[in-house]
Tab-separated table of N, CA and C in Angstrom:
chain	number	residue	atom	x	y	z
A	1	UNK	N	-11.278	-8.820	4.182
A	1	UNK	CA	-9.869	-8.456	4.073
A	1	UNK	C	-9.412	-8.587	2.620
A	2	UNK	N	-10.261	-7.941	1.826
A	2	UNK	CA	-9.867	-8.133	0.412
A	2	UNK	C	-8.281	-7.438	0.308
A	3	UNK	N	-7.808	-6.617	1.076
A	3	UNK	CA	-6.489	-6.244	1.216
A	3	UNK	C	-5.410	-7.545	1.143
A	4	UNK	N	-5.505	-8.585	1.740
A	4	UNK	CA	-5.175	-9.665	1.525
A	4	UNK	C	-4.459	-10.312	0.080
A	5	UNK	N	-5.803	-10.243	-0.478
A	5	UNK	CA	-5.267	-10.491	-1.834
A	5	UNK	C	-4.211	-9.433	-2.749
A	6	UNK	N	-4.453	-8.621	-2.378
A	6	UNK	CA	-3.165	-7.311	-3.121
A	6	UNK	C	-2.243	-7.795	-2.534
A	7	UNK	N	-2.267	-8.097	-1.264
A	7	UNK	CA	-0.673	-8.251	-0.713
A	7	UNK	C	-0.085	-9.180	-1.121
A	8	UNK	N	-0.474	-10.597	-1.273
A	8	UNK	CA	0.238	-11.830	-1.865
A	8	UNK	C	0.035	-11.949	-3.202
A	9	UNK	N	-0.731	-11.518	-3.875
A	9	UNK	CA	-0.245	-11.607	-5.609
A	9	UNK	C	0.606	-10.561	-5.942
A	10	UNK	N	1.689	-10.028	-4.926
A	10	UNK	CA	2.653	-9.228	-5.128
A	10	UNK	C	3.815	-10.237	-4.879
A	11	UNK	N	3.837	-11.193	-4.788
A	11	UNK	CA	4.526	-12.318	-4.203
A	11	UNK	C	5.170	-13.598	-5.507
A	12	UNK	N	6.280	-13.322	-5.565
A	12	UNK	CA	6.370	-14.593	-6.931
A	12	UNK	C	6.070	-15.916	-6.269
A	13	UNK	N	6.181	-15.930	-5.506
A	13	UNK	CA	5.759	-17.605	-5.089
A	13	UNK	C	4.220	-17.908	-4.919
A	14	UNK	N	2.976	-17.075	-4.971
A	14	UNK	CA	1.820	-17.146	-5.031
A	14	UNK	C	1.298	-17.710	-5.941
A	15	UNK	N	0.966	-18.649	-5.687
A	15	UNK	CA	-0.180	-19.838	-6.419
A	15	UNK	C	-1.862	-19.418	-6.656
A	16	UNK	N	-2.544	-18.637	-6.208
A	16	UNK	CA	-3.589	-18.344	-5.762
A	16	UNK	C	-4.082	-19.068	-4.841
A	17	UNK	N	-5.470	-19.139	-4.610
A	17	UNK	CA	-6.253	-19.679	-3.903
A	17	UNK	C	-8.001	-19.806	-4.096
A	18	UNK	N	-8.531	-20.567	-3.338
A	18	UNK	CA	-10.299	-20.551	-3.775
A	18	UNK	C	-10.798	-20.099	-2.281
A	19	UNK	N	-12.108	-19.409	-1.859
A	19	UNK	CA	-12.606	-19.124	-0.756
A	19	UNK	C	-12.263	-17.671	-0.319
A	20	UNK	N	-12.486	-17.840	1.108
A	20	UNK	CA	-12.671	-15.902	1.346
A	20	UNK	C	-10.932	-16.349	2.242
A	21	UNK	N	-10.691	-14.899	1.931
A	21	UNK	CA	-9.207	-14.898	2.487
A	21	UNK	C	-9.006	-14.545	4.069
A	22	UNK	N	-8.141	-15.262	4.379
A	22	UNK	CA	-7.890	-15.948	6.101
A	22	UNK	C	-7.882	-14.533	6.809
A	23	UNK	N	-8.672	-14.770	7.793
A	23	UNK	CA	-8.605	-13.236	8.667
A	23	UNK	C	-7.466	-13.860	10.059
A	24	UNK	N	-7.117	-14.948	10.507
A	24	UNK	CA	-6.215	-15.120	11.266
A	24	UNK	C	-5.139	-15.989	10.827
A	25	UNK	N	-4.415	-16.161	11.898
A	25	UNK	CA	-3.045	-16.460	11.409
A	25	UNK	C	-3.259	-18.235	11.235
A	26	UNK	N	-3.796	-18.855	11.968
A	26	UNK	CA	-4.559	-19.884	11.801
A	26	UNK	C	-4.868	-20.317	10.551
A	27	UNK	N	-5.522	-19.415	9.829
A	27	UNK	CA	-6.441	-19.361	8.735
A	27	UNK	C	-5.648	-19.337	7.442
A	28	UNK	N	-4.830	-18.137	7.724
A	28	UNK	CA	-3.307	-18.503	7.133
A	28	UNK	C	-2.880	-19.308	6.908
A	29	UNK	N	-2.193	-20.052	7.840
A	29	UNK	CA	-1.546	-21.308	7.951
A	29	UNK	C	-1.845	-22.417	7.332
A	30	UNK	N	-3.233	-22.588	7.488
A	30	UNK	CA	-3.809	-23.854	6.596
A	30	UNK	C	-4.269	-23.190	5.071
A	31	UNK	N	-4.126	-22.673	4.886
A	31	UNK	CA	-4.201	-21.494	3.284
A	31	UNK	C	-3.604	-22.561	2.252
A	32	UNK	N	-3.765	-23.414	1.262
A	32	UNK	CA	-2.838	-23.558	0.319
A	32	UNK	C	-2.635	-22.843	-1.234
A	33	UNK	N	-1.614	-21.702	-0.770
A	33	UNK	CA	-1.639	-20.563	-1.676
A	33	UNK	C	-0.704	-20.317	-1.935
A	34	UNK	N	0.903	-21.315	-1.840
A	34	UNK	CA	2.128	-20.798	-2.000
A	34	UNK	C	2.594	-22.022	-2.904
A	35	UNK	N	3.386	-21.911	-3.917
A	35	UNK	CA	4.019	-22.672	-4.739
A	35	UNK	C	4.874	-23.870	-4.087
A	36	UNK	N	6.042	-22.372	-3.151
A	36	UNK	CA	7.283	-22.846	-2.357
A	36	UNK	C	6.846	-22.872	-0.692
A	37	UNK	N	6.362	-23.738	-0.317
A	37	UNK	CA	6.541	-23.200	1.548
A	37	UNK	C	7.471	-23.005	2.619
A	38	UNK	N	8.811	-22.797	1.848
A	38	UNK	CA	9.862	-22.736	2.614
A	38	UNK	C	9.768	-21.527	2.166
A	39	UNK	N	9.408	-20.404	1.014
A	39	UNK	CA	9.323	-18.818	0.349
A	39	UNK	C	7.754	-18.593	1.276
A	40	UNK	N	7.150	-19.267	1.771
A	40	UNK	CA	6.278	-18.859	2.305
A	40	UNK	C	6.095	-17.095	3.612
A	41	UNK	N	5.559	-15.991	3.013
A	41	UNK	CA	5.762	-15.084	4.012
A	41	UNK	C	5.092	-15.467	5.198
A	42	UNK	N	5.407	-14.857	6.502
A	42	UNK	CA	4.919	-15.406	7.914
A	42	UNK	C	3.922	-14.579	7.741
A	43	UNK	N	2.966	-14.742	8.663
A	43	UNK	CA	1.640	-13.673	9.277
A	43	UNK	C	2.158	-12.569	9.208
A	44	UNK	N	2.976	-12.502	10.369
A	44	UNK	CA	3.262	-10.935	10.398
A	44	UNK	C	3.758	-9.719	9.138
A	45	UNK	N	4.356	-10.462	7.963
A	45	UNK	CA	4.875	-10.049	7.033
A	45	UNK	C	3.928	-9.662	6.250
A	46	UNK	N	2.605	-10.622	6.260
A	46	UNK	CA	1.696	-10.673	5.519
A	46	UNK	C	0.883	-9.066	6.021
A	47	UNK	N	0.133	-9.065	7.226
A	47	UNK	CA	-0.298	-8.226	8.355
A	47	UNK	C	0.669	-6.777	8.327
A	48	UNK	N	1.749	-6.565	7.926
A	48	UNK	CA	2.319	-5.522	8.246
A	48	UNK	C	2.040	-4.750	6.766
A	49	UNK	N	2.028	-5.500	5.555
A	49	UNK	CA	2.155	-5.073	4.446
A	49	UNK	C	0.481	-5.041	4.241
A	50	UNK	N	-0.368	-5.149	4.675
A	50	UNK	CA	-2.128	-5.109	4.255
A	50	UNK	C	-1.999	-3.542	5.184
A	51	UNK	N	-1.320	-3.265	6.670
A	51	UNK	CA	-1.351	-2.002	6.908
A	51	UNK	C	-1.003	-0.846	5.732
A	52	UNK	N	0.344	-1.380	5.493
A	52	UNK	CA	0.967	-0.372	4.441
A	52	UNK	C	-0.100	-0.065	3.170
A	53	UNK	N	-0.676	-1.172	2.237
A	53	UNK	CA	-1.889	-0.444	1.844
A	53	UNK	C	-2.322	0.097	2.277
A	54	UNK	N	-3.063	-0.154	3.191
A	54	UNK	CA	-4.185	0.769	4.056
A	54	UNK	C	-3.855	2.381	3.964
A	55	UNK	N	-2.045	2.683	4.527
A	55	UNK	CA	-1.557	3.884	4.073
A	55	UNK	C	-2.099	4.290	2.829
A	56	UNK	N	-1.396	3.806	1.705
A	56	UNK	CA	-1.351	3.912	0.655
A	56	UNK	C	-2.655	4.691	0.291
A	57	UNK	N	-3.956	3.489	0.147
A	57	UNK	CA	-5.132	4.025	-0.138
A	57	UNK	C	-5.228	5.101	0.319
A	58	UNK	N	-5.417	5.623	1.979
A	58	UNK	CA	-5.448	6.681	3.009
A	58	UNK	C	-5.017	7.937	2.144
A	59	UNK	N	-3.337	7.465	1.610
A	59	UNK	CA	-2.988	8.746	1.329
A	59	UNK	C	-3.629	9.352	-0.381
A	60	UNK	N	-3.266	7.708	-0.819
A	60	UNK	CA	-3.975	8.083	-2.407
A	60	UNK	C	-5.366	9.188	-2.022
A	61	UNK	N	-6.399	9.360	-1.543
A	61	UNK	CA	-7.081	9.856	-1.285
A	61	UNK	C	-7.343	11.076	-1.281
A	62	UNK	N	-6.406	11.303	-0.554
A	62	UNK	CA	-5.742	12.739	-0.003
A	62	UNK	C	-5.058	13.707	-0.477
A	63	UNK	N	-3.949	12.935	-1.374
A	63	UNK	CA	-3.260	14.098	-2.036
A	63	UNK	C	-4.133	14.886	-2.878
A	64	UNK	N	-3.138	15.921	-3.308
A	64	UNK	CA	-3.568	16.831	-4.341
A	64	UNK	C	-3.720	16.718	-6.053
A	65	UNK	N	-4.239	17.296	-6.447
A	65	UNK	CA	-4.615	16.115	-7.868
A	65	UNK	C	-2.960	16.824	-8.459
A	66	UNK	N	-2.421	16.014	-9.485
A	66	UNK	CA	-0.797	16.126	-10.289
A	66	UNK	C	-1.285	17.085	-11.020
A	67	UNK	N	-2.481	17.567	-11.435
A	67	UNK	CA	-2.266	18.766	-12.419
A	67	UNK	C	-2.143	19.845	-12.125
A	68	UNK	N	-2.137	20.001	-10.235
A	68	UNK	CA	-1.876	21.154	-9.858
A	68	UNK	C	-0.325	21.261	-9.840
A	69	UNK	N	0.285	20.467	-9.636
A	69	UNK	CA	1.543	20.269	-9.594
A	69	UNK	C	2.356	20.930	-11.321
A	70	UNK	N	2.023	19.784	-12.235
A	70	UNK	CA	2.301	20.375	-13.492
A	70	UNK	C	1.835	21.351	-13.887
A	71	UNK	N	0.608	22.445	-13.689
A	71	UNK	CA	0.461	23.335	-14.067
A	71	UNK	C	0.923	24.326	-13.462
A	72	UNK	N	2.061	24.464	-12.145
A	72	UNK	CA	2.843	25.094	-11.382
A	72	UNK	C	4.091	24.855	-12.867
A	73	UNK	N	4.463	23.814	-13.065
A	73	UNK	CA	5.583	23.752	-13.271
A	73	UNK	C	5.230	24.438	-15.309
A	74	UNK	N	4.354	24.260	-15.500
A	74	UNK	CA	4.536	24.754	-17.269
A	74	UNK	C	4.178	26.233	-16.669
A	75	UNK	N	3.114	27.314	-15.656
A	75	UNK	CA	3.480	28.188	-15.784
A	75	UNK	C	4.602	28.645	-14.915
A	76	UNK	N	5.479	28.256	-14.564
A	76	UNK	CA	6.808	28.417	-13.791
A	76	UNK	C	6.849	28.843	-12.465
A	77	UNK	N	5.428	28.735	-11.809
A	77	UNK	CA	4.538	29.165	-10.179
A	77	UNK	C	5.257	28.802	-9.552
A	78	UNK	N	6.543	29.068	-9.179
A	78	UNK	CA	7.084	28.110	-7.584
A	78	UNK	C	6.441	27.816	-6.881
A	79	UNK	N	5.927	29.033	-6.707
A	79	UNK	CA	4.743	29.257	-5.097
A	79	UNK	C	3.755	28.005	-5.545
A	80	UNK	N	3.128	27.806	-6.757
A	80	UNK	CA	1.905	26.670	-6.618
A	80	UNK	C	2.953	25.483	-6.603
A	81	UNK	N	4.261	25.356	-7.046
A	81	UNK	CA	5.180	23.748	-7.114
A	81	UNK	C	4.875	23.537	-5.568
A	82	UNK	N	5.532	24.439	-4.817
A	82	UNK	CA	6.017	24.057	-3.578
A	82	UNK	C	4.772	24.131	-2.774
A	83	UNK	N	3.283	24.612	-2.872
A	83	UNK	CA	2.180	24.305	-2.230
A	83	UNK	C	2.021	23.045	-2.229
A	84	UNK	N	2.143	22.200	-3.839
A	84	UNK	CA	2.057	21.134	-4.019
A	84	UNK	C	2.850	19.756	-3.228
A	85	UNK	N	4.075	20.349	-3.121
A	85	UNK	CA	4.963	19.184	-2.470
A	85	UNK	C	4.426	19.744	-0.632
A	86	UNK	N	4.383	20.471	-0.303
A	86	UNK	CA	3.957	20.742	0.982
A	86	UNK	C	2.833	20.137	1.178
A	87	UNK	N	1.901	20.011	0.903
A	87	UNK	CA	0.096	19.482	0.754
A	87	UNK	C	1.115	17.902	0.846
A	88	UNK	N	1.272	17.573	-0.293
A	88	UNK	CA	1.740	16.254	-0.145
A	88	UNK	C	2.463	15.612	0.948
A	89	UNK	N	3.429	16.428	1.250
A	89	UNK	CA	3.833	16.224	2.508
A	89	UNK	C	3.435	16.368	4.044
A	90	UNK	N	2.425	16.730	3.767
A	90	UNK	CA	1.101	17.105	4.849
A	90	UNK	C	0.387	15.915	4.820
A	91	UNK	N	0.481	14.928	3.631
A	91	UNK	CA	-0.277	13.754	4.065
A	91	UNK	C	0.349	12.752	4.112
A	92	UNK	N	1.901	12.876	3.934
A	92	UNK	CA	2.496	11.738	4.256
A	92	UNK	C	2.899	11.859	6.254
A	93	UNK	N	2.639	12.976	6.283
A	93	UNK	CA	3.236	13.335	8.178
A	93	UNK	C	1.535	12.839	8.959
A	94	UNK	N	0.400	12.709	7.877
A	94	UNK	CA	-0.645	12.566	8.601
A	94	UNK	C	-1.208	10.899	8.563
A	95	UNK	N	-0.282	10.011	7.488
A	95	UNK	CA	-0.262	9.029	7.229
A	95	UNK	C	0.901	8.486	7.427
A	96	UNK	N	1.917	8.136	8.442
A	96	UNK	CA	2.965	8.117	8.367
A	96	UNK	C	3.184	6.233	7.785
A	97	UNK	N	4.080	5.666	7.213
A	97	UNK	CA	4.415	4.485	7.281
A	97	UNK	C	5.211	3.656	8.965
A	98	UNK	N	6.156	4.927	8.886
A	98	UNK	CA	6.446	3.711	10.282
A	98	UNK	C	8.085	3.933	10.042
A	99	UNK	N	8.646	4.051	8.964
A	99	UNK	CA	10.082	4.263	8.560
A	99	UNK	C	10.214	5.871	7.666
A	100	UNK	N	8.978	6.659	7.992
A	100	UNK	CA	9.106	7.799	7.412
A	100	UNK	C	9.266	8.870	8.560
């Protein structure tokens, strides 16, 4: 769950940690990796945001490379702009977050 670690060194209260990172909530719990433990995020907070990478990567993947995009826009292609935001938007409807 190296996802793990992206998610909490996004965290100002993260201290780090030594060892392989907690695959349950358990594992979690006894973790000492937070500065503040009252700023401490719960499991689920933790768990919901390692999904949202998961998106992320998924979609990073997927899209269309930006130079198709800018080279719509310096030769003035609508038609290639708006392929571009369509494609893109083809992988955010195929990757959805959950609030999209």
């Amino acid at each position: 769950m190296a996802l793990f670690d992206d998610v909490v060194s996004k965290f100002n209260n993260f201290k780090g940690y030594e060892g392989n990172p907690p695959t349950t909530e358990k594992e979690y719990n006894a973790l000492d990796c937070w500065k503040n433990l009252s700023e401490k995020p719960d499991w689920e907070t933790i768990l919901s945001n390692i999904d949202l990478e998961k998106i992320k990567a998924l979609r990073e993947k997927e899209y269309p490379p930006m130079a198709d995009y800018l080279d719509g826009i310096v030769k003035g292609d609508n038609v290639q702009v708006q392929k571009y935001i369509d494609d893109c938007l083809a992988v955010k409807a195929k990757y959805p977050k959950g609030d999209e």
